[in-house]
Coordinates of C-alpha atoms and ligand atoms in Angstrom, one line a residue:
M1 CA 57.0 61.4 88.4
P2 CA 53.8 63.5 87.6
I3 CA 53.9 67.0 88.9
V4 CA 52.0 67.6 92.3
R5 CA 51.8 70.2 94.5
L6 CA 53.9 69.7 97.7
D7 CA 51.9 69.4 101.0
E8 CA 52.4 72.3 103.4
A9 CA 54.5 70.3 105.9
T10 CA 57.1 69.4 103.2
V11 CA 57.2 73.0 102.0
R12 CA 57.9 74.3 105.5
R13 CA 60.7 71.9 106.0
I14 CA 62.3 72.8 102.7
A15 CA 62.0 76.4 103.4
A16 CA 63.4 75.9 107.0
G17 CA 66.7 74.8 105.6
E18 CA 67.4 78.4 104.4
V19 CA 66.6 80.3 107.7
V20 CA 67.9 77.6 110.3
E21 CA 71.3 76.3 109.4
R22 CA 72.5 75.2 112.9
P23 CA 71.7 76.1 116.4
A24 CA 73.2 79.5 116.4
S25 CA 70.9 80.6 113.4
V26 CA 68.1 79.8 115.8
V27 CA 69.5 81.8 118.6
K28 CA 70.1 84.6 116.2
E29 CA 66.6 84.7 114.9
L30 CA 65.0 84.5 118.6
V31 CA 67.2 87.2 119.9
E32 CA 66.4 89.3 116.9
N33 CA 62.9 88.9 117.5
A34 CA 63.3 89.7 121.2
L35 CA 65.2 92.9 120.2
D36 CA 62.4 94.0 118.0
A37 CA 60.0 93.5 120.7
G38 CA 61.8 96.0 122.6
A39 CA 63.5 93.8 125.1
R40 CA 65.7 95.3 127.9
M41 CA 66.9 91.9 128.9
I42 CA 67.5 88.7 126.8
R43 CA 68.5 85.3 128.5
V44 CA 69.6 82.7 126.3
E45 CA 70.0 79.0 127.4
V46 CA 71.3 76.1 125.7
A47 CA 72.0 72.3 126.3
A48 CA 74.0 69.9 124.5
G49 CA 75.2 72.4 121.8
G50 CA 71.6 73.5 121.3
R51 CA 70.6 70.0 120.0
E52 CA 68.7 69.3 123.2
L53 CA 67.4 72.6 124.2
I54 CA 67.5 76.3 123.3
R55 CA 65.5 78.7 125.2
V56 CA 65.3 82.4 124.8
Q57 CA 63.4 84.6 127.1
D58 CA 62.8 88.3 126.9
D59 CA 61.0 90.9 128.7
G60 CA 59.6 92.6 125.4
C61 CA 56.0 93.8 124.2
G62 CA 54.8 89.9 123.8
I63 CA 52.3 88.7 121.4
P64 CA 48.6 88.7 121.9
A65 CA 47.1 85.2 122.4
E66 CA 45.0 85.5 119.3
E67 CA 48.0 86.2 117.1
L68 CA 50.1 83.4 118.3
P69 CA 48.9 80.9 115.7
L70 CA 49.8 83.5 113.1
A71 CA 53.2 84.1 114.4
V72 CA 54.3 80.7 113.7
E73 CA 53.0 80.6 110.1
R74 CA 55.0 81.6 106.9
H75 CA 55.2 85.1 105.9
T76 CA 53.5 86.4 108.8
T77 CA 55.1 89.7 110.4
S78 CA 54.1 92.7 112.4
K79 CA 57.1 94.6 111.2
L80 CA 56.5 95.3 107.3
R81 CA 53.1 95.9 105.4
R82 CA 54.3 96.7 101.8
F83 CA 57.2 96.0 99.8
E84 CA 58.1 99.5 99.7
D85 CA 58.8 99.4 103.5
L86 CA 61.6 97.5 102.9
A87 CA 63.9 100.5 102.1
H88 CA 63.5 101.9 105.5
V89 CA 63.2 98.9 107.8
L90 CA 65.0 99.3 111.0
S91 CA 63.9 96.1 112.8
Y92 CA 66.0 93.0 112.5
G93 CA 63.3 90.7 111.0
F94 CA 60.8 91.3 108.3
R95 CA 60.7 88.3 106.3
G96 CA 58.1 86.5 108.6
E97 CA 59.8 83.4 108.3
A98 CA 61.8 82.4 111.3
L99 CA 59.2 81.3 113.9
A100 CA 57.6 79.1 111.0
A101 CA 60.9 77.7 109.9
I102 CA 62.1 76.8 113.5
S103 CA 58.7 75.4 114.5
A104 CA 59.1 73.1 111.5
V105 CA 62.0 71.4 112.4
S106 CA 61.8 71.1 116.3
D107 CA 59.6 70.5 119.1
F108 CA 58.6 74.1 119.7
E109 CA 56.8 75.8 122.4
I110 CA 56.3 79.8 122.7
V111 CA 54.8 81.4 125.8
S112 CA 54.0 85.2 125.5
C113 CA 52.1 87.5 127.6
I114 CA 51.6 91.3 126.8
P115 CA 52.0 93.9 129.5
G116 CA 48.7 94.3 131.5
A117 CA 47.2 91.3 130.3
S118 CA 45.6 89.0 133.1
S119 CA 47.3 85.9 131.9
G120 CA 49.5 84.8 129.1
A121 CA 49.3 82.1 126.4
R122 CA 51.2 79.0 125.2
L123 CA 51.3 77.3 121.8
R124 CA 53.1 74.2 121.0
V125 CA 54.1 73.2 117.5
R126 CA 55.8 69.7 117.2
F127 CA 57.7 69.5 114.0
G128 CA 55.1 71.6 112.1
R129 CA 52.2 70.5 113.8
P130 CA 50.7 73.2 115.8
A131 CA 48.4 72.4 118.8
R132 CA 45.7 74.7 120.2
V133 CA 46.5 78.1 121.9
E134 CA 46.1 77.4 126.0
P135 CA 46.2 80.2 128.5
V136 CA 49.0 79.9 131.0
G137 CA 50.2 82.2 133.9
A138 CA 53.3 84.1 132.6
A139 CA 55.4 87.3 133.1
P140 CA 55.1 89.9 130.5
G141 CA 57.6 88.9 127.6
T142 CA 58.2 86.2 125.4
V143 CA 59.8 82.7 126.1
V144 CA 60.4 80.5 123.1
T145 CA 61.7 76.9 123.9
V146 CA 63.1 74.8 121.1
R147 CA 63.7 71.0 122.0
D148 CA 65.1 68.1 119.6
L149 CA 66.2 70.6 116.7
F150 CA 66.5 68.7 113.5
A151 CA 65.2 65.5 114.9
T152 CA 63.0 64.9 111.8
V153 CA 66.0 66.0 109.4
P154 CA 68.5 63.6 109.7
A155 CA 70.7 65.1 107.0
R156 CA 70.8 68.4 108.9
R157 CA 71.3 66.8 112.4
R158 CA 74.3 64.7 111.0
F159 CA 75.9 67.9 109.5
L160 CA 76.0 69.5 113.0
R161 CA 79.5 69.5 114.6
Q162 CA 80.5 68.8 118.2
D163 CA 78.5 70.5 121.1
A164 CA 81.5 72.7 121.8
T165 CA 81.7 73.9 118.1
E166 CA 78.1 74.7 118.0
V167 CA 78.3 76.5 121.3
A168 CA 81.1 78.5 119.8
Y169 CA 78.9 79.4 116.9
I170 CA 76.0 80.5 119.2
Q171 CA 78.4 82.6 121.5
R172 CA 80.0 84.4 118.5
A173 CA 76.4 85.3 117.4
L174 CA 75.4 86.5 120.7
A175 CA 78.6 88.4 121.2
A176 CA 77.7 90.3 118.0
L177 CA 74.3 91.0 119.3
A178 CA 75.5 92.3 122.5
L179 CA 78.2 94.5 121.2
A180 CA 75.3 96.0 118.5
R181 CA 73.2 96.7 121.6
P182 CA 74.9 97.6 124.5
D183 CA 71.7 99.0 125.9
V184 CA 70.4 95.6 126.2
R185 CA 71.1 93.1 129.2
F186 CA 72.4 89.6 127.8
E187 CA 72.9 86.3 129.5
F188 CA 73.9 83.1 128.2
I189 CA 73.9 80.1 130.1
V190 CA 75.4 76.8 128.6
D191 CA 74.6 73.6 130.2
G192 CA 73.7 75.6 133.4
R193 CA 77.0 77.7 133.5
M194 CA 77.1 81.4 132.7
A195 CA 79.1 82.0 129.4
L196 CA 78.5 85.6 128.8
A197 CA 76.8 88.4 130.5
T198 CA 76.3 92.2 129.5
P199 CA 75.0 94.8 131.8
G200 CA 72.9 96.6 129.4
S201 CA 74.4 99.9 130.7
G202 CA 74.2 101.5 127.2
Q203 CA 78.1 101.8 127.3
L204 CA 79.9 99.9 124.6
V205 CA 82.8 99.5 127.0
D206 CA 80.8 97.5 129.4
A207 CA 79.5 95.3 126.5
L208 CA 83.1 94.8 125.6
A209 CA 84.0 93.7 129.0
G210 CA 81.3 91.3 129.0
V211 CA 82.0 89.7 125.7
F212 CA 85.8 89.7 126.0
G213 CA 86.5 89.8 129.8
L214 CA 88.0 92.7 131.6
E215 CA 91.6 92.2 130.7
T216 CA 91.4 91.8 127.0
A217 CA 88.6 94.8 127.0
A218 CA 91.4 96.8 128.5
Q219 CA 93.3 96.7 125.3
I220 CA 90.3 97.7 123.1
V221 CA 90.2 101.3 122.3
P222 CA 87.3 103.1 120.9
I223 CA 87.0 104.5 117.4
E224 CA 86.4 108.1 117.4
P225 CA 83.6 108.8 114.7
V226 CA 84.4 111.1 111.8
P227 CA 81.4 111.5 109.7
H228 CA 82.4 110.5 106.1
D229 CA 79.8 112.1 103.9
E230 CA 77.0 109.4 104.6
V231 CA 79.2 106.9 106.3
T232 CA 79.9 107.1 110.2
V233 CA 82.3 104.5 111.5
T234 CA 82.2 103.6 115.3
G235 CA 83.2 100.9 117.6
A236 CA 86.1 99.9 119.2
I237 CA 89.4 97.9 118.1
G238 CA 91.9 95.9 119.8
L239 CA 95.4 96.9 120.0
P240 CA 97.8 94.7 118.3
A241 CA 98.9 93.1 121.6
V242 CA 95.4 91.3 121.6
S243 CA 95.2 89.7 118.2
R244 CA 93.8 86.2 117.5
A245 CA 94.7 83.2 115.4
N246 CA 91.3 83.5 113.5
R247 CA 88.6 86.2 112.7
Q248 CA 86.1 84.9 115.1
A249 CA 86.5 87.9 117.5
F250 CA 86.1 90.4 114.9
F251 CA 82.6 91.8 114.2
I252 CA 81.1 94.1 111.5
L253 CA 77.7 95.9 112.2
V254 CA 75.8 97.8 109.6
N255 CA 73.0 100.0 111.1
Q256 CA 73.4 97.6 114.4
R257 CA 72.8 94.7 112.3
W258 CA 75.5 92.0 112.4
V259 CA 76.8 91.0 109.0
E260 CA 79.5 89.1 107.3
S261 CA 81.5 91.3 105.0
R262 CA 84.9 90.2 103.7
T263 CA 85.4 93.6 102.0
L264 CA 85.0 95.4 105.4
V265 CA 86.8 92.8 107.4
A266 CA 90.0 93.2 104.9
A267 CA 89.6 96.9 105.0
A268 CA 90.2 96.8 108.8
E269 CA 92.7 94.3 108.6
Q270 CA 94.8 96.2 106.2
A271 CA 94.9 99.1 108.6
Y272 CA 96.8 96.9 110.9
H273 CA 99.3 96.0 108.1
T274 CA 102.9 95.7 109.6
L275 CA 101.4 95.7 113.2
L276 CA 100.3 92.1 113.4
M277 CA 102.4 89.2 112.5
V278 CA 101.4 86.9 109.7
G279 CA 98.5 84.6 110.8
R280 CA 97.2 86.9 113.5
Y281 CA 93.9 89.0 113.2
P282 CA 92.5 91.9 115.0
I283 CA 89.5 91.7 117.6
G284 CA 86.9 94.2 117.8
V285 CA 83.8 95.7 116.5
I286 CA 83.4 98.0 113.7
A287 CA 79.8 99.7 113.6
V288 CA 79.0 101.3 110.4
Q289 CA 76.0 103.8 110.2
L290 CA 74.6 104.9 106.7
P291 CA 71.1 105.9 105.6
P292 CA 68.9 102.9 105.4
E293 CA 68.4 103.3 101.5
R294 CA 72.1 103.2 100.9
V295 CA 72.1 99.5 101.9
D296 CA 70.2 96.4 100.9
V297 CA 69.5 94.1 103.7
N298 CA 67.2 91.7 101.8
V299 CA 70.1 89.9 99.9
H300 CA 70.2 86.9 101.9
P301 CA 67.5 84.6 103.9
T302 CA 69.2 84.8 107.1
K303 CA 70.4 88.5 106.5
R304 CA 73.9 87.7 107.0
E305 CA 75.1 89.8 103.9
V306 CA 74.2 93.1 102.8
R307 CA 74.6 95.0 99.6
F308 CA 76.1 98.5 99.7
A309 CA 75.2 101.2 97.3
D310 CA 78.9 102.3 97.2
E311 CA 80.9 99.5 98.8
R312 CA 84.3 101.1 98.2
A313 CA 83.4 104.2 100.1
V314 CA 82.2 102.4 103.2
A315 CA 85.5 100.2 103.1
A316 CA 87.4 103.3 102.6
A317 CA 85.9 104.7 105.7
V318 CA 86.5 101.6 107.6
H319 CA 90.1 101.5 106.8
E320 CA 90.7 105.1 107.6
A321 CA 89.0 105.1 111.0
V322 CA 90.8 102.0 112.2
R323 CA 94.2 103.3 110.8
R324 CA 93.6 106.6 112.7
T325 CA 92.5 104.9 115.9
L326 CA 95.6 102.7 116.0
L327 CA 98.0 105.4 115.1
A328 CA 96.4 107.6 118.0
H329 CA 97.1 104.7 120.3
L330 CA 100.4 103.5 119.7
P331 CA 102.9 104.8 121.9
E332 CA 104.4 108.1 120.5
Q333 CA 107.9 108.3 122.1
S334 CA 109.2 105.5 124.1
P335 CA 108.3 105.7 127.8
P336 CA 109.8 102.7 129.7
A337 CA 107.6 99.7 129.8
V338 CA 108.7 99.2 133.3
T339 CA 107.6 101.6 136.0
F340 CA 110.6 102.8 138.0
S341 CA 110.5 104.5 141.5
P342 CA 110.1 108.2 141.2
L343 CA 113.4 109.0 142.7
S344 CA 115.5 108.8 139.5
P345 CA 114.1 110.1 136.0
P346 CA 113.1 107.0 134.0
A347 CA 115.2 107.9 130.9
V348 CA 118.4 108.0 132.8
Q349 CA 118.0 105.2 134.9
R350 CA 117.0 103.2 131.7
R351 CA 120.1 104.0 129.7
L352 CA 122.4 103.1 132.7
L353 CA 120.7 99.7 132.9
V354 CA 121.0 98.9 129.3
A355 CA 124.6 100.3 129.0
D356 CA 125.7 98.3 132.0
P357 CA 124.6 94.6 132.3
T358 CA 125.8 94.3 135.9
R359 CA 123.3 97.0 136.8
A360 CA 120.4 95.3 135.3
A361 CA 119.5 93.6 138.7
P362 CA 116.6 96.1 139.5
V363 CA 114.8 95.4 136.7
M364 CA 114.2 91.8 137.6
T365 CA 111.9 92.9 140.3
R366 CA 108.5 93.2 138.8
P367 CA 106.8 96.7 139.2
D368 CA 103.6 96.6 141.5
P369 CA 100.6 95.6 139.4
E370 CA 98.6 98.5 138.3
P371 CA 95.4 98.9 139.9
L372 CA 92.6 97.6 137.7
P373 CA 91.5 100.6 135.5
V374 CA 87.8 101.4 136.4
S375 CA 87.0 102.3 132.8
P376 CA 89.3 100.0 130.8
I377 CA 89.0 101.8 127.5
E378 CA 90.0 105.1 128.8
D379 CA 93.2 104.0 130.6
S380 CA 94.3 101.6 127.8
R381 CA 96.4 104.5 126.2
T382 CA 99.1 104.1 128.9
E383 CA 99.0 100.2 128.7
S384 CA 102.0 99.1 126.3
D385 CA 101.9 95.4 126.0
Q386 CA 103.4 96.0 122.4
R387 CA 106.2 97.3 124.0
L388 CA 109.5 95.6 125.0
P389 CA 110.7 95.8 128.6
I390 CA 114.2 96.4 129.2
L391 CA 116.4 93.6 128.4
R392 CA 119.9 92.5 129.6
V393 CA 121.7 91.1 126.6
L394 CA 123.4 87.7 127.5
G395 CA 124.7 86.5 123.9
Q396 CA 124.2 85.4 120.5
I397 CA 123.0 81.9 119.1
R398 CA 123.9 80.6 115.7
Q399 CA 124.9 84.1 114.9
A400 CA 121.3 84.8 114.2
Y401 CA 119.5 85.2 117.6
I402 CA 120.1 87.2 120.5
I403 CA 119.4 86.0 123.8
A404 CA 118.5 88.3 126.5
E405 CA 116.9 88.4 130.0
G406 CA 113.8 90.6 130.8
P407 CA 111.7 91.4 133.9
D408 CA 109.7 88.3 133.2
G409 CA 111.8 85.5 131.6
M410 CA 114.0 85.0 128.6
Y411 CA 113.6 86.7 125.2
L412 CA 115.0 85.5 121.9
I413 CA 115.4 88.2 119.2
D414 CA 116.0 87.6 115.6
Q415 CA 118.6 89.9 114.8
H416 CA 117.8 90.4 111.0
A417 CA 114.0 90.9 111.8
A418 CA 114.6 93.2 114.8
H419 CA 117.1 95.4 112.6
E420 CA 114.5 95.4 109.8
R421 CA 111.8 96.7 112.0
I422 CA 114.1 99.3 113.3
L423 CA 115.0 100.5 109.8
L424 CA 111.4 100.5 108.6
E425 CA 110.4 102.6 111.6
R426 CA 113.4 105.1 111.0
L427 CA 112.5 105.3 107.3
L428 CA 108.8 105.9 107.9
E429 CA 109.5 108.5 110.6
E430 CA 111.8 110.2 108.2
L431 CA 109.5 110.1 105.4
A432 CA 106.7 111.7 107.7
T433 CA 109.0 114.6 109.0
H434 CA 111.9 116.1 107.1
G435 CA 112.4 113.4 104.5
V436 CA 114.6 110.4 104.2
E437 CA 118.2 110.9 105.2
Q438 CA 120.5 110.3 102.1
Q439 CA 124.2 109.3 101.7
R440 CA 125.6 110.8 98.5
L441 CA 128.5 108.5 96.9
L442 CA 131.8 109.9 96.1
E443 CA 131.7 108.4 92.7
P444 CA 128.3 107.1 91.1
L445 CA 128.1 103.4 91.0
I446 CA 127.3 102.1 87.8
L447 CA 125.2 98.8 87.5
E448 CA 123.7 96.5 84.9
L449 CA 120.1 95.6 85.5
A450 CA 118.2 92.5 84.5
P451 CA 115.0 93.3 82.6
S452 CA 112.7 92.7 85.4
Q453 CA 114.9 94.9 87.5
L454 CA 114.9 97.6 85.0
E455 CA 111.0 97.5 84.7
A456 CA 110.9 97.7 88.6
F457 CA 113.0 100.6 88.6
E458 CA 111.0 102.4 86.2
R459 CA 107.7 101.5 87.7
Y460 CA 108.8 102.6 91.3
A461 CA 111.0 105.5 90.0
D462 CA 109.0 108.2 92.3
E463 CA 109.1 106.1 95.3
L464 CA 112.5 105.1 95.2
V465 CA 113.5 108.9 95.1
R466 CA 111.3 109.6 98.0
L467 CA 113.1 107.0 100.0
G468 CA 116.6 108.4 99.2
W469 CA 117.5 106.5 96.2
E470 CA 119.0 108.5 93.5
I471 CA 119.3 106.5 90.4
E472 CA 119.6 107.5 86.7
P473 CA 119.5 105.6 83.5
F474 CA 122.9 105.3 82.1
G475 CA 122.4 103.8 78.7
G476 CA 121.2 100.5 77.8
V477 CA 120.7 98.3 80.6
S478 CA 122.8 100.3 83.0
V479 CA 121.9 102.8 85.7
A480 CA 124.2 105.1 87.8
V481 CA 123.5 105.2 91.3
R482 CA 124.5 108.6 93.0
A483 CA 123.0 108.5 96.3
V484 CA 121.5 105.9 98.8
P485 CA 119.1 106.0 101.8
A486 CA 121.3 106.5 104.9
V487 CA 120.1 103.2 106.3
V488 CA 122.0 101.5 103.5
Q489 CA 125.3 101.1 105.2
R490 CA 127.2 98.3 103.2
S491 CA 127.1 96.2 99.9
I492 CA 125.0 99.0 98.0
E493 CA 124.9 97.0 95.0
R494 CA 123.6 93.7 96.6
V495 CA 120.9 95.7 98.6
L496 CA 119.6 97.7 95.4
L497 CA 119.5 94.6 93.3
A498 CA 117.6 92.8 96.1
V499 CA 115.2 95.6 96.4
L500 CA 114.5 95.7 92.8
D501 CA 114.0 91.9 92.6
E502 CA 111.5 92.0 95.4
L503 CA 109.7 94.9 93.7
A504 CA 109.5 93.1 90.5
A505 CA 108.0 90.1 92.2
G506 CA 105.2 92.4 93.6
G507 CA 106.7 93.7 96.9
R508 CA 105.0 93.5 100.2
G509 CA 103.1 96.4 101.8
T510 CA 99.8 98.2 100.6
T511 CA 101.2 101.2 98.8
P512 CA 104.1 101.3 96.6
L513 CA 105.8 103.8 98.9
E514 CA 105.2 101.3 101.7
Q515 CA 106.6 98.4 99.5
V516 CA 109.8 100.3 98.8
A517 CA 110.3 101.2 102.4
I518 CA 109.7 97.8 103.7
S519 CA 112.0 96.4 101.0
T520 CA 114.9 98.9 101.6
A521 CA 114.7 98.2 105.3
C522 CA 114.7 94.4 105.0
H523 CA 117.8 94.3 102.5
S524 CA 119.8 96.9 104.4
A525 CA 119.2 95.1 107.8
I526 CA 122.1 92.9 109.2
R527 CA 121.6 89.5 108.3
A528 CA 121.6 86.2 110.0
G529 CA 125.0 84.6 109.9
Q530 CA 126.7 87.9 111.1
E531 CA 128.6 87.9 114.1
L532 CA 127.7 91.0 116.5
S533 CA 129.6 92.1 119.6
L534 CA 128.0 92.5 122.9
S535 CA 127.7 96.2 122.5
E536 CA 126.4 96.0 118.8
M537 CA 123.8 93.6 120.4
R538 CA 122.8 96.1 123.0
E539 CA 122.5 98.9 120.6
L540 CA 120.1 96.8 118.6
I541 CA 118.0 95.9 121.4
R542 CA 118.0 99.4 122.7
Q543 CA 116.7 100.6 119.4
L544 CA 114.1 97.8 119.2
E545 CA 113.0 99.1 122.6
Q546 CA 112.2 102.4 120.9
C547 CA 110.0 101.0 118.1
R548 CA 106.5 101.6 118.2
A549 CA 105.6 98.1 117.1
P550 CA 108.6 95.9 117.8
L551 CA 107.2 92.4 117.7
A552 CA 107.1 92.0 114.0
C553 CA 109.2 93.0 111.1
G554 CA 107.8 94.9 108.1
H555 CA 107.0 91.5 106.4
G556 CA 105.2 90.3 109.6
R557 CA 107.6 87.9 110.8
P558 CA 108.0 88.0 114.7
T559 CA 111.1 89.7 116.1
V560 CA 110.8 88.5 119.5
V561 CA 110.0 85.1 121.3
H562 CA 109.4 85.3 124.8
L563 CA 109.5 82.4 127.2
S564 CA 108.3 83.7 130.6
T565 CA 109.6 82.8 134.0
E566 CA 106.4 81.0 134.6
E567 CA 107.0 78.8 131.3
L568 CA 110.6 78.3 132.1
E569 CA 109.5 77.0 135.6
R570 CA 106.9 74.8 134.1
Q571 CA 109.3 73.4 131.6
F572 CA 111.6 72.5 134.3
G573 CA 108.9 70.9 136.4
R574 CA 109.2 73.4 139.2
R575 CA 105.5 74.3 139.0
Ligands
ADP601 P1 59.8 88.5 111.5 O1 60.6 88.6 112.6 O2 60.5 88.5 110.4 O3 58.5 89.4 111.5 P2 59.0 85.8 112.5 O4 58.7 84.5 112.2 O5 60.5 85.9 113.5 O6 59.2 87.1 111.5 O7 58.1 86.5 113.7 C1 57.0 86.7 113.5 C2 56.2 87.6 114.3 O8 56.0 87.3 115.6 C3 57.0 88.9 114.4 O9 56.8 89.7 113.4 C4 56.5 89.5 115.8 O10 55.0 90.1 115.7 C5 56.0 88.2 116.6 N1 57.1 87.9 117.5 C6 58.1 87.0 117.4 N2 58.9 86.8 118.4 C7 58.6 87.8 119.4 C8 58.8 88.2 120.6 N3 60.0 87.6 121.2 N4 58.3 89.2 121.2 C9 57.1 89.8 120.6 N5 56.7 89.4 119.3 C10 57.4 88.3 118.7
MG602 MG1 62.3 87.5 113.2

């Protein structure tokens, strides 16, 4: 085929593919335009997953009638004059492509009115072909209506998923934008029903409640900003009790712009290490502020990715902020999870209840529900969903699981995972205070190590010492064990070799010290297959109740399975 110049309509449609991938990208571009226009209120309406209809209405500055035809052309923008301005752009848009792209692949209409004008103007563009601008009566602001998206691009249309999935994408985009701009009121209407609404109060707490619902928002705590050279991290993150099975409820904002950043998400997730089970992800919003010239926003047509001048520094600041916030909000000591009558001091009554199963009856009555906190975020410190309630031990199953009754149903506890969690927290606590408690052996224990074990011993020598292991080379492949961490109660040889094997295989944990701690806790813990007496089980549960994060072991496996009273009743057909 000879080379020809493509006609304008074809060029537009090809270019549209880059900006408009699916209904959610249309919504994102239109809402960003509304924000750039200074809107205080943005209302988004969709029908049939956005395929039939997307409408975005704002009360922003509007577009003068004579500029409307220009607005829908390519590379037309009011936000940038020279390439040099790019380094300082604070507006969401700057490429001047969105309206051109959307109107090229839909039946598009824009109605706009600038404040003080006697009337507004309307421009319809059907699949790239603009009609004439007509005057219409309109309120100040802009309404963009997009119908039959991709009707002329069958390949794109086929690629769209079910309505509910497309709505979920749109909702995620809107949630991110609403969290980025708590000062703007957002409404999202799906097939006539309100799906999301934020009040525009300027408070992140209120935006969180609108996005996540009051109950979940009560488990989300603010990040106290600590300026880090040029980077400041704010936002709010969910306590481990409100994790999700995917990453859809976690948002990264960079200078109020919603971006995808695997590095920053990973940095935040790492801060939850050992607090969330494997396969669970945190929720929340991380807002990074840094000088505009330290971040390049023009690396992606939809501006979904950014490039940092120093990505590692930003990731470190995120990690630090999340970790610090989590530690500040995990319960310090162990207040009982169940509220007691003020007549007897909680600690005493608690011990009685645990020690004597026949006295456990009072625990069965649920405490009065707490009044709904006025400001969910401030109050969440006293919430303790992570906490175990007081449990009455009933027995052991398969010499592996402890069965217990709590205020709301039945609890199954994995005895090994639970003990591992207890020992891990004890080791970390000792490390952080007076050092790990040690037990000296009367006679050194001489062991022969496999080459991989010997290598792990050398590589982790410092960390092993800090965790209470005193081991010396003893010629050839032998070592002499002189002291062990006090948590190692039995089978020293088996425990040490298992620890070295795990470390040789890479270990688990974010730092070498954590790896040694997790491994030591795991292999010192009682194992499945060990029969426990009732009092041993009670002691184990009591210690688990004291843990800061009792619900997962150091490896992230669950320690507790809970079957609520409601669930039990459902299972037996009582509900
Ligand atoms: P960009 O946002 O990159 O400038 P767009 O194609 O999204 O490009 O929009 C083109 C121009 O149309 C914008 O620069 C702006 O001047 C105007 N515009 C678009 N949407 C709105 C709106 N909702 N309110 C006011 N002006 C708008
Ligand atoms: Mg734009």
